[in-house]
CSV table of C-alpha atoms in Angstrom, one decimal:
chain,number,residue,atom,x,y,z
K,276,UNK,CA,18.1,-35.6,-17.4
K,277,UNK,CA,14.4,-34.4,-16.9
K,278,UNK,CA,13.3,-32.0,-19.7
K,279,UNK,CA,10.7,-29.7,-19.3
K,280,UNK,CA,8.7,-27.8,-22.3
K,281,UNK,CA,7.1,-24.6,-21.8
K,282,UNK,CA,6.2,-22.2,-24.3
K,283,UNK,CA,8.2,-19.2,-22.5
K,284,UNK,CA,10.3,-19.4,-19.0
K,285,UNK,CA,10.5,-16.3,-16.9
K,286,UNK,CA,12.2,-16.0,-13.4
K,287,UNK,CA,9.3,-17.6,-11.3
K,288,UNK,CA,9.5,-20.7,-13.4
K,289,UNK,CA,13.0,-21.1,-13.3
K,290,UNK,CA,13.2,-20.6,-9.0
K,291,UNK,CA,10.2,-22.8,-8.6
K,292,UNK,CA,11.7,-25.7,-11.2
K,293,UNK,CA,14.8,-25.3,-9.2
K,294,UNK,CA,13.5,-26.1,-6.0
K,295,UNK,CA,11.5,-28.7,-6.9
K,296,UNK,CA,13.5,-30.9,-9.0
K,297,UNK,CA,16.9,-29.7,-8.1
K,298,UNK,CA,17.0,-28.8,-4.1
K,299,UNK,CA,13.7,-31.3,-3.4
K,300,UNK,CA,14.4,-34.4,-5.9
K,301,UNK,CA,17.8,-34.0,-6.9
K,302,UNK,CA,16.9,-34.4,-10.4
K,303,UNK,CA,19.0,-33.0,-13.0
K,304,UNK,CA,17.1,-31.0,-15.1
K,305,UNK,CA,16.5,-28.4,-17.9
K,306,UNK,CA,13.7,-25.8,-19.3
K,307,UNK,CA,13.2,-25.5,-23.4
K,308,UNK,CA,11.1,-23.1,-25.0
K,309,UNK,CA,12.2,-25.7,-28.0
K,310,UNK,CA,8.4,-27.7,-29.0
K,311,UNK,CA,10.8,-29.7,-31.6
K,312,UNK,CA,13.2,-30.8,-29.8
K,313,UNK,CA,11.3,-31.5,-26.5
K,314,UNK,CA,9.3,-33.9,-29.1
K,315,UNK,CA,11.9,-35.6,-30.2
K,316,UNK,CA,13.6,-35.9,-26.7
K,317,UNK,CA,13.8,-39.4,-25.4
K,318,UNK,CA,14.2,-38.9,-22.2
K,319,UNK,CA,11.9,-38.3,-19.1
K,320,UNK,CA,10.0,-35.1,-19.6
K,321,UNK,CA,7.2,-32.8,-18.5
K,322,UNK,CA,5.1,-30.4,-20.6
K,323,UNK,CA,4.1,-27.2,-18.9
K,324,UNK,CA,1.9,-25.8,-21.2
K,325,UNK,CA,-1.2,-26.5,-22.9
K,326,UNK,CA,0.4,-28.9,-25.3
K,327,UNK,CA,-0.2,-32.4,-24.6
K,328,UNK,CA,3.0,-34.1,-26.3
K,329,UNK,CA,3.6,-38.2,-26.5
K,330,UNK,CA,5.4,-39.8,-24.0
K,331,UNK,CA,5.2,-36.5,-21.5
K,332,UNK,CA,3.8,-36.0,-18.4
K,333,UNK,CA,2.2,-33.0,-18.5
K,334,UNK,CA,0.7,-29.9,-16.1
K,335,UNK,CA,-1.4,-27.3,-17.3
K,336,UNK,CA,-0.3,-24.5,-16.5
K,337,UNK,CA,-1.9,-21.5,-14.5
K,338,UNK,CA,-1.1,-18.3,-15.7
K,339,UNK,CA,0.9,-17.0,-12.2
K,340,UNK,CA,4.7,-17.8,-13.3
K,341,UNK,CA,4.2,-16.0,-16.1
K,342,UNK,CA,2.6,-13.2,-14.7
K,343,UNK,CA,4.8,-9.9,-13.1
K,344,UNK,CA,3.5,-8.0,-10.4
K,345,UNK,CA,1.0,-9.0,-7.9
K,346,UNK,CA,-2.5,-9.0,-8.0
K,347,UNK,CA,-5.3,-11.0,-5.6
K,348,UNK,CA,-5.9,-14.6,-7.2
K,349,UNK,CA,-8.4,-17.1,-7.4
K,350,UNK,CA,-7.5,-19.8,-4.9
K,351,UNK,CA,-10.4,-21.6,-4.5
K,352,UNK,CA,-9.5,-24.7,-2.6
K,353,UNK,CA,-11.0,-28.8,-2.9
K,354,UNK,CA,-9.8,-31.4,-0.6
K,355,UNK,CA,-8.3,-34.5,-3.0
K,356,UNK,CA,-6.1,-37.3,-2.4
K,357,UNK,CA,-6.0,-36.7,1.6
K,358,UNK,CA,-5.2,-33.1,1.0
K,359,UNK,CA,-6.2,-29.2,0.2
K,360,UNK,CA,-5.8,-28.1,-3.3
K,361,UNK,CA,-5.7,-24.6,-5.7
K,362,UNK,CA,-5.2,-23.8,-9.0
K,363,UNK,CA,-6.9,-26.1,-10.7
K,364,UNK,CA,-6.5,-26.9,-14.3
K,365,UNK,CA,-8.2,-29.4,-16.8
K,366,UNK,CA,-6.3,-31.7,-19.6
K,367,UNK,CA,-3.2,-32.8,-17.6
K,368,UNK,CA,-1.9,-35.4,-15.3
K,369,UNK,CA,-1.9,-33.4,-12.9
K,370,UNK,CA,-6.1,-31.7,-11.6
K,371,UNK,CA,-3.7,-28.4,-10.3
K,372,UNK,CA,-0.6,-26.4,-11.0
K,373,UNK,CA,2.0,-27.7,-8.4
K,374,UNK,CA,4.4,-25.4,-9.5
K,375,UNK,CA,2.4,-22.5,-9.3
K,376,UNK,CA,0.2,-23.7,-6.2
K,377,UNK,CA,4.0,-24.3,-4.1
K,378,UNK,CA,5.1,-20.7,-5.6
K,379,UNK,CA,2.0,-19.0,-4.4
K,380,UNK,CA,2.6,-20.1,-0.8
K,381,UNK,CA,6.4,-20.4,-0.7
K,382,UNK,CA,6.6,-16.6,-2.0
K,383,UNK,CA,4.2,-15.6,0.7
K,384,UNK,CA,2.2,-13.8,-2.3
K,385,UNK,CA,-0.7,-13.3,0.4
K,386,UNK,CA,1.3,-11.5,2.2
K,387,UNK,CA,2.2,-8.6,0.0
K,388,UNK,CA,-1.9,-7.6,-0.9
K,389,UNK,CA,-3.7,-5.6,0.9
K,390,UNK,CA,-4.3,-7.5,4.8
K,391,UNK,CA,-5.3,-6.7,8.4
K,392,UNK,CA,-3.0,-6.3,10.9
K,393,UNK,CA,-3.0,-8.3,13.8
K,394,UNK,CA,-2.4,-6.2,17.5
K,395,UNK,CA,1.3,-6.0,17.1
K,396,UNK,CA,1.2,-4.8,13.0
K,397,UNK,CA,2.1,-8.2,12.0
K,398,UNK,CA,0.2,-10.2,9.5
K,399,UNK,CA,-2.5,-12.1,11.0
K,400,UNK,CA,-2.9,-15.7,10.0
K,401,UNK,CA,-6.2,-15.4,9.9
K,402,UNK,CA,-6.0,-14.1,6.7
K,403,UNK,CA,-4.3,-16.5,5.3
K,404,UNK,CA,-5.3,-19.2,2.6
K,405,UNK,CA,-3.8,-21.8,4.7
K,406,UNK,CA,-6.2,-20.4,7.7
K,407,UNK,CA,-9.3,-20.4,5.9
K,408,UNK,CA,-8.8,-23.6,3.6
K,409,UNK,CA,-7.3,-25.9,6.8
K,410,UNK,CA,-4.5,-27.2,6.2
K,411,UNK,CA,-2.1,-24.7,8.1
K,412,UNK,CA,-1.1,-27.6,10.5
K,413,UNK,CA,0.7,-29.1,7.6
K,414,UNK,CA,3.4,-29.0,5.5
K,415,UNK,CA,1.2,-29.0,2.6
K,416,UNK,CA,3.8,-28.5,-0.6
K,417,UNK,CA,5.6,-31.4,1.0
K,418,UNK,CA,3.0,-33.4,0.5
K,419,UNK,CA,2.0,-32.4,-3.1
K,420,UNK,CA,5.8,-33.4,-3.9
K,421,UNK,CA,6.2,-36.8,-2.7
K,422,UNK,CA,3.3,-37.6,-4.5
K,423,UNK,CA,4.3,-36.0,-7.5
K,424,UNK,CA,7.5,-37.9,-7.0
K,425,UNK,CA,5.4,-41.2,-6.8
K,426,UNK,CA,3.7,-39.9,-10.4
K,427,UNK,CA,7.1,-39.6,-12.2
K,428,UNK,CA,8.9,-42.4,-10.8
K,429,UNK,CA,5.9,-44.5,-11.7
K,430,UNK,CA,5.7,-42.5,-15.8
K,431,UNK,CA,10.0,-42.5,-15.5
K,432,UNK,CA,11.8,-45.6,-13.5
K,433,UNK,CA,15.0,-44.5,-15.1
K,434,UNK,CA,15.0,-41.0,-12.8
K,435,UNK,CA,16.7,-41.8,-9.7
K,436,UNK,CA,15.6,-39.4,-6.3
K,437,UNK,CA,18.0,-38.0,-3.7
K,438,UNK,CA,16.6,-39.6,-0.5
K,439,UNK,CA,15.6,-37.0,2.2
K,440,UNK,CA,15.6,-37.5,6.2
K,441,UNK,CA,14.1,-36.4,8.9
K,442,UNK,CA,16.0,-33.6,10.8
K,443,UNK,CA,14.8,-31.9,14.2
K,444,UNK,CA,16.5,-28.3,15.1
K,445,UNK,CA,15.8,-26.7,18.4
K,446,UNK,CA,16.4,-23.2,18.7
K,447,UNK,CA,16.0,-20.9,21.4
K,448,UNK,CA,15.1,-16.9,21.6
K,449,UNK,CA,17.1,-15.3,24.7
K,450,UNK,CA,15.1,-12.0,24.7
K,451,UNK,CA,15.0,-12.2,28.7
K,452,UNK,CA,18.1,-13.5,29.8
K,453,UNK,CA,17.2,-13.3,33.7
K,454,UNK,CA,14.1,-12.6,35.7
K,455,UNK,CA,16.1,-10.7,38.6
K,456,UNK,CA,19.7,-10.6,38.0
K,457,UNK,CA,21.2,-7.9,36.1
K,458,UNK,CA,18.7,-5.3,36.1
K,459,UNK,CA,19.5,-3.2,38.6
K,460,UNK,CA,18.5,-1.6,42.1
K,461,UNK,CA,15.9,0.3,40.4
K,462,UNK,CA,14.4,-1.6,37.8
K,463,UNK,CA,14.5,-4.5,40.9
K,464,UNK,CA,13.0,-2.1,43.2
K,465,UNK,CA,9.9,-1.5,41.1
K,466,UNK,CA,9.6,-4.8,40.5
K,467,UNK,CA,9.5,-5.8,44.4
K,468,UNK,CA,6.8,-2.8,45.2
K,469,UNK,CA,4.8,-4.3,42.4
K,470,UNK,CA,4.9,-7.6,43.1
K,471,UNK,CA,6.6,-9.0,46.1
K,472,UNK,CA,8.5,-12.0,45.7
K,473,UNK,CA,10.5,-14.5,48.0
K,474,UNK,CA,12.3,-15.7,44.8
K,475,UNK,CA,13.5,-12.8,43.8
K,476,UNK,CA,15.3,-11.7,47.1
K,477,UNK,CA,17.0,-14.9,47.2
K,478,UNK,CA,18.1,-14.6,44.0
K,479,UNK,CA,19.6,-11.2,44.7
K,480,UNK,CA,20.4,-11.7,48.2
K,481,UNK,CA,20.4,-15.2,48.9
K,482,UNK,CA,22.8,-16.7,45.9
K,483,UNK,CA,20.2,-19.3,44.1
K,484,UNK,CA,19.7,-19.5,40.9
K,485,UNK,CA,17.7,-16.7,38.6
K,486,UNK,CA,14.5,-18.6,37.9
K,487,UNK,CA,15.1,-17.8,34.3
K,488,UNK,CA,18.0,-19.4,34.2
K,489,UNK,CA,18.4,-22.7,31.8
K,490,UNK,CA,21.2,-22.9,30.6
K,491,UNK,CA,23.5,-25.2,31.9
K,492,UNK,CA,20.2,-27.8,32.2
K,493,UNK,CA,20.3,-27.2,28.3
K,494,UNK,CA,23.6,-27.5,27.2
K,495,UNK,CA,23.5,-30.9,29.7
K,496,UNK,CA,20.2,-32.3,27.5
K,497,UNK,CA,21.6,-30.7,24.1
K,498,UNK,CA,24.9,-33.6,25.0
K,499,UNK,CA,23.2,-36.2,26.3
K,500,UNK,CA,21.1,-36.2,23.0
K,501,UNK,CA,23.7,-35.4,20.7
K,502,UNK,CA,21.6,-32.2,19.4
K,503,UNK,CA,23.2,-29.2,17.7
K,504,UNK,CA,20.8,-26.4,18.6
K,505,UNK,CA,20.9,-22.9,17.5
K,506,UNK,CA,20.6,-19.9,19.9
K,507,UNK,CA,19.5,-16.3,18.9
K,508,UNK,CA,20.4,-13.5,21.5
K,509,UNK,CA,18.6,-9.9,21.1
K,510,UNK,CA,21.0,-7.2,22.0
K,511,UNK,CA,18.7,-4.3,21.5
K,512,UNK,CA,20.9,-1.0,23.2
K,513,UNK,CA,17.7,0.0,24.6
K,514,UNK,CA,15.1,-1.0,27.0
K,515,UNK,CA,11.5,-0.4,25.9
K,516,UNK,CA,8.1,-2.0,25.7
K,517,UNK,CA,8.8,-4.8,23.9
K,518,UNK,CA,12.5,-5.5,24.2
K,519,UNK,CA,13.1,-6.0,27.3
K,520,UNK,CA,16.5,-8.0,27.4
K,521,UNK,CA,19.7,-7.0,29.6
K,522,UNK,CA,21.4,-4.7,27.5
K,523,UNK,CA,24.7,-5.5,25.8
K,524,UNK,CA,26.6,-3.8,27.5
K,525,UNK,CA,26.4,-6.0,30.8
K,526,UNK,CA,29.3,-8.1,31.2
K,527,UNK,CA,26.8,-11.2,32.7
K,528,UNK,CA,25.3,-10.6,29.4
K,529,UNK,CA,28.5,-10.4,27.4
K,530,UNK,CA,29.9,-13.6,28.6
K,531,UNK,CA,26.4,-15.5,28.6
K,532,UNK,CA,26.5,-14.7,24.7
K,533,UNK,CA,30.3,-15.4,24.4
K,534,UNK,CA,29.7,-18.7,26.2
K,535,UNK,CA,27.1,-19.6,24.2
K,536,UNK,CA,29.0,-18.3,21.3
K,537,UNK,CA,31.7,-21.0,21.7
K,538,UNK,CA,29.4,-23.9,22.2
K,539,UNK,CA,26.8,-23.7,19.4
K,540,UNK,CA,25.5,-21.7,16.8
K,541,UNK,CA,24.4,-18.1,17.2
K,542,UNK,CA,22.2,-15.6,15.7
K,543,UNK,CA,20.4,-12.3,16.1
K,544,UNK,CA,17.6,-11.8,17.6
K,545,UNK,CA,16.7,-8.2,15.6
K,546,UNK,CA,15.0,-5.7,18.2
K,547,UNK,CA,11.5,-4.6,18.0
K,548,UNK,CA,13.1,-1.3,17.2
K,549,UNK,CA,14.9,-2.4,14.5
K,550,UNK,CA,11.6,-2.9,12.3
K,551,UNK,CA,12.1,0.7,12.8
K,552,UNK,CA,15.6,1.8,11.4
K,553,UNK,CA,18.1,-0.2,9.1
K,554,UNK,CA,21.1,1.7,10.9
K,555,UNK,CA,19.5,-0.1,14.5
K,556,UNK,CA,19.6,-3.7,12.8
K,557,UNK,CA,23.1,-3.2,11.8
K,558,UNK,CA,24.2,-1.8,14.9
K,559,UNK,CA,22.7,-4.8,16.5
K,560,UNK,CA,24.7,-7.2,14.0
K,561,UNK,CA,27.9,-5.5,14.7
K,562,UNK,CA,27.3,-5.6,18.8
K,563,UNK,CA,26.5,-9.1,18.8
K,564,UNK,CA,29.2,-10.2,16.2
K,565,UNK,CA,31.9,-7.4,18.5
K,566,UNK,CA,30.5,-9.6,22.2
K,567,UNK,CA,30.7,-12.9,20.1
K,568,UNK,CA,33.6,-13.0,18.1
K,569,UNK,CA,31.6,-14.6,15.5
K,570,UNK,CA,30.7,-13.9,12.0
K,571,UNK,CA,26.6,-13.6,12.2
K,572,UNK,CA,25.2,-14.6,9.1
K,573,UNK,CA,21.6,-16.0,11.0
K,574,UNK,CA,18.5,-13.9,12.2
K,575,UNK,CA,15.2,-14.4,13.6
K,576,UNK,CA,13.3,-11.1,14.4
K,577,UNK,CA,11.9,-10.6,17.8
K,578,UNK,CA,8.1,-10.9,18.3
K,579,UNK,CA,8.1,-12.5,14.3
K,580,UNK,CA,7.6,-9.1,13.6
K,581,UNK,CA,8.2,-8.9,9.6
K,582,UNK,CA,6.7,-7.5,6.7
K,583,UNK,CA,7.5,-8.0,2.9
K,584,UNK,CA,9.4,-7.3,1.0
K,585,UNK,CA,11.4,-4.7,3.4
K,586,UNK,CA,12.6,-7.0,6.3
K,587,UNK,CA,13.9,-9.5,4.2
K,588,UNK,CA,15.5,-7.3,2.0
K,589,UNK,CA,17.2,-5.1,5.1
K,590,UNK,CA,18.5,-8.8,6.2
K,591,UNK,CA,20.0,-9.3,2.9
K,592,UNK,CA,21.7,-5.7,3.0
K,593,UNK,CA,22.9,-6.6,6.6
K,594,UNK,CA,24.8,-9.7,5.4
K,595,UNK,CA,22.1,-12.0,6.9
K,596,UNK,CA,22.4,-15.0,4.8
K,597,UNK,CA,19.6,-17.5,6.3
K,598,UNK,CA,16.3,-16.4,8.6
K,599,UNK,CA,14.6,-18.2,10.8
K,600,UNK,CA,11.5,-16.2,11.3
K,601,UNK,CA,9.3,-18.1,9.1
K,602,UNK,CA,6.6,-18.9,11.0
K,603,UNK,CA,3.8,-16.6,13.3
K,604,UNK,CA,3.7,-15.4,16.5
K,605,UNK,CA,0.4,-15.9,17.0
K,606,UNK,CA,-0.8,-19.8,16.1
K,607,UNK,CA,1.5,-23.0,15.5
K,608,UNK,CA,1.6,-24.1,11.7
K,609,UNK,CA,3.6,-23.9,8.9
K,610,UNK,CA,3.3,-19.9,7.5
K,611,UNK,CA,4.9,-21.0,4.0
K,612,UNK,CA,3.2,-24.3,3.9
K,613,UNK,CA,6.7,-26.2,3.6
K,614,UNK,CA,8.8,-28.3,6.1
K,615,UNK,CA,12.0,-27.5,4.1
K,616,UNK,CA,14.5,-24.2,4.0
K,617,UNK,CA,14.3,-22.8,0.7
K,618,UNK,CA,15.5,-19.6,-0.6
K,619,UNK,CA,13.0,-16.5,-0.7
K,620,UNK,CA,11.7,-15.1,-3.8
K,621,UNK,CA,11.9,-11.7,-3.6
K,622,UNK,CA,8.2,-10.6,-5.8
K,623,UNK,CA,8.5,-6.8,-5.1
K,624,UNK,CA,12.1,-7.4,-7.2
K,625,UNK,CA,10.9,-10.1,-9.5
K,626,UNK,CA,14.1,-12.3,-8.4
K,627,UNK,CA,15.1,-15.0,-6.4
K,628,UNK,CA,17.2,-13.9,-3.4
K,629,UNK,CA,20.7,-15.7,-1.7
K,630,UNK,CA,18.9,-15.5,1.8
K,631,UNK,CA,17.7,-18.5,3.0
K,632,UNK,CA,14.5,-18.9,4.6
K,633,UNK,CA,14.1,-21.5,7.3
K,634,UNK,CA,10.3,-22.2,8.7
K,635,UNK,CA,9.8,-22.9,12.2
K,636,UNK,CA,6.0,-24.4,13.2
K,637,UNK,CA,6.4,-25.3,16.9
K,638,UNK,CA,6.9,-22.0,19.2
K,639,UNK,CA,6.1,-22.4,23.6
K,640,UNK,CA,4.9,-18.5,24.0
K,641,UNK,CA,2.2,-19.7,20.8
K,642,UNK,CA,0.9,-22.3,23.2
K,643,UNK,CA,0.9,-20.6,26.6
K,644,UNK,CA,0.0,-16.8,25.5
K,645,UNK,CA,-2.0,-17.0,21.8
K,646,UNK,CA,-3.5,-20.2,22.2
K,647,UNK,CA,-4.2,-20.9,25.7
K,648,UNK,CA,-3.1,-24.2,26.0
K,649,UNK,CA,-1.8,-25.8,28.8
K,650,UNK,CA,1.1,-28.2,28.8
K,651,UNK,CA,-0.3,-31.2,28.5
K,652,UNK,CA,-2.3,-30.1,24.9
K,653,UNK,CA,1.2,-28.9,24.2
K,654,UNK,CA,3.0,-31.9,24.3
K,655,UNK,CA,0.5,-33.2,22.0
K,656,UNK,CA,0.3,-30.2,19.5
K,657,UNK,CA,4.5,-30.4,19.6
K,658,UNK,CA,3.8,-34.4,18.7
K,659,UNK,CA,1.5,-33.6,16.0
K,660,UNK,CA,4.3,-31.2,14.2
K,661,UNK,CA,6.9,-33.7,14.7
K,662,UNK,CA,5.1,-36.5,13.1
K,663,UNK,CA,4.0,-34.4,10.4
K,664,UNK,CA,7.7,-33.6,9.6
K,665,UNK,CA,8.7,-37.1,10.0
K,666,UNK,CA,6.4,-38.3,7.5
K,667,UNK,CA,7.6,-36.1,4.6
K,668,UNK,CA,11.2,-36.2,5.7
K,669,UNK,CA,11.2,-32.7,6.4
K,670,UNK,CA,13.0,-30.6,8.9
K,671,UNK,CA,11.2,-29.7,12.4
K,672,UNK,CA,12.3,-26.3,14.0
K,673,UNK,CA,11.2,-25.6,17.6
K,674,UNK,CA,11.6,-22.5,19.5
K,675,UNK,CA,11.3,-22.6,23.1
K,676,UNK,CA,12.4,-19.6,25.1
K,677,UNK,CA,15.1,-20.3,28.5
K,678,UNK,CA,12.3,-18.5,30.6
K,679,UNK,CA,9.8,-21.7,29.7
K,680,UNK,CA,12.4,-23.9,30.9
K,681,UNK,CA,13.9,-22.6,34.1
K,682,UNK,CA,11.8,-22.6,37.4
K,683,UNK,CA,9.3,-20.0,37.3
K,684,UNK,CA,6.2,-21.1,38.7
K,685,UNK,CA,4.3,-19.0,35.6
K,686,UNK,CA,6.0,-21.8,33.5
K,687,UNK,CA,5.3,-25.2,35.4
K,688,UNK,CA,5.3,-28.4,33.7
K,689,UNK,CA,7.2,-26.6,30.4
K,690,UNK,CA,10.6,-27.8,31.6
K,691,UNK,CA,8.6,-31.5,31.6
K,692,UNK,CA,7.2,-31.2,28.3
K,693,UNK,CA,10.7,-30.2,26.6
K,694,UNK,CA,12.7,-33.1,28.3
K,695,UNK,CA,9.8,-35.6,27.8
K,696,UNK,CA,9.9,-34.7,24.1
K,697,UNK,CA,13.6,-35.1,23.5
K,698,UNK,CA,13.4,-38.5,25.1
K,699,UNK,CA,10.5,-39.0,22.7
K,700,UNK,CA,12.9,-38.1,19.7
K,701,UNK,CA,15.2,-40.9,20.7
K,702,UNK,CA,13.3,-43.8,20.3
């Protein structure tokens, strides 16, 4: 068992130590506020504190686990060891606080100072430490930790690792169903004297296919490839600026979701709206779960619209056990730093939380609409996240959208991308 000495615990200490040793390295471990008996312990062992004891590897510690509330920090960031560092302390093994550094980020501490908005009132990356130091393009606390496991495998052979492996999960947002079908003479009818389309009369009139339509191509690539994706429907009861999905009510729409329902794994896709109203989240959980016949214990909010700690927290309330919204809507990366779920600390309750959080870095509408990229530059940006992932053993979430991947003409050579990268997964 790995011991570990500091001179008081609180609950920051204890999550962070858990994820770390227990969830990351599969380490049996234990905290002591004991200096005595740490000292006399025989067995591998770390000192966080400012005691420097034989035989112990030891982190200096900055002062944020034991801190309670939430105040700006200093973060000033070098680049060491092929990578971006904060917190730095002096007298240790170690020239930062890991555990403090991977708190700061995993907690989304950022996040709950003072910040500017982007357009839609979300947080903006930009003002993000991962932003302005560089390294939001990679899972940055995964890297601090397999070198730190390096450090104590090298200071302890007798501590044996769990072994982690790569993972890939594609996941899709259904937050337009169909381009054409389903919406009516009206809405169809002011969508003709706006825009005139071919397409969409023989869509209506002529029998083929809605050009947003994907889904049996997907469910046909999802068993060729053996993949187990996970889908996540918004069933907002209302139309409005930004949800613009057939509304549940529609029996296409109720059996899309029921068919989808009894072929993978489902979610909700909470409304715009719902940022709004907790009663309008639940409703939406109980609509989808009514249409589905399914428990829903998985989210991911529309737009990654979120703001903590009150989404999170509404989730938790809802019965929402694991999100997937942990990422932004505005520029590909890792938002949290980390290439691995792990469960949120909520720091407006001082507490760590049962709802999972799940961080996605790869999403199409980034690429086309924030970024401006075309598909090409996508392909490779999509490469660059799944290598990343692949080298730490992490997990990489994707999250296309079935508009991307049907035949719009607005979406050409998306459908090309997807399928060339699933090949490229199977090599």
């Amino acid at each position: 068992m790995l011991l570990i000495y500091s001179s008081k615990t609180s609950a920051r200490l204890q999550y962070i130590c858990k994820y770390i040793f227990s969830e990351t390295f599969g380490v049996s471990y234990s905290i002591t506020t004991n200096e005595s008996g740490f000292e006399s312990y025989e067995g591998p062992k770390i000192s966080y504190s400012k005691l420097n004891f034989k035989d112990a590897y030891h982190i200096q510690p900055h002062t944020l686990l034991f801190e309670t509330g939430i105040v700006p920090q200093k973060t000033e960031s070098t680049y060491e060891n092929e990578s971006v560092t904060f917190f730095h302390t002096s007298g240790g093994d170690h020239s930062f606080d890991i555990l403090a550094a991977s708190f700061y980020l995993m907690s989304r501490y950022e996040e709950y100072l003072p910040y500017t908005s982007d357009m839609y009132g979300r947080y903006a990356h930009e003002n993000s430490l991962a932003h302005k130091a560089g390294f939001l393009h990679v899972p940055l606390i995964n890297l601090w930790l397999n070198r730190f496991q390096v450090s104590l495998a090298s200071c302890f052979p007798v501590l044996k690792f769990r072994s982690q492996n790569f993972k890939f999960l594609p996941s899709y947002d259904i937050d337009i169903a169909w381009s054409y079908r389903e919406k009516g003479i009206v809405r169809n009818a002011a969508g003709f004297l706006k825009s005139p389309s071919v397409v969409r009369f023989k869509t209506l009139f002529g029998g083929h296919k809605d050009p947003y339509d994907s889904y049996e191509y997907l469910h046909t690539l999802h068993i060729e490839n053996s993949l187990s994706p996970h889908y996540f429907f918004l069933v907002a009861k209302q139309t409005g600026t930004y949800d613009k999905n057939i509304l549940p009510r529609n029996k296409a729409m109720q059996e899309l979701i029921t068919e989808h329902a009894n072929k993978y794994n489902l979610g909700l896709h909470p409304s715009w709206k719902s940022n709004d109203a907790f009663s309008i989240l639940q409703n939406e959980k109980n609509k989808l779960e009514e249409i589905s016949g399914r428990n829903i214990s998985t989210s991911r909010q529309h737009y990654i619209k979120f703001h903590l700690p009150a989404t999170y927290q509404n989730l938790i309330k809802c019965g929402i056990t694991d999100d997937y919204s942990m990422g932004y809507g505005s520029i590909n990366g890792f938002r949290a730093s980390v290439a691995t779920s792990y469960m949120w600390y909520d720091l407006a309750e001082e507490k760590s939380t049962i709802l999972r959080i799940h961080p996605f870095c790869f999403m199409d509408a980034n690429c086309l609409y924030e970024q401006k990229l075309t598909p090409a530059e996508s392909y490779n940006e999509l490469l660059h996240f799944y290598q990343i992932c692949r080298k730490v053993n992490g997990t990489l979430i994707t999250i296309f959208h079935n508009n991307f991947l049907g035949t719009d003409k607005k979406f050409s050579g998306w459908k090309e991308l997807y399928e060339k990268f699933i090949r490229q997964l199977q090599q």
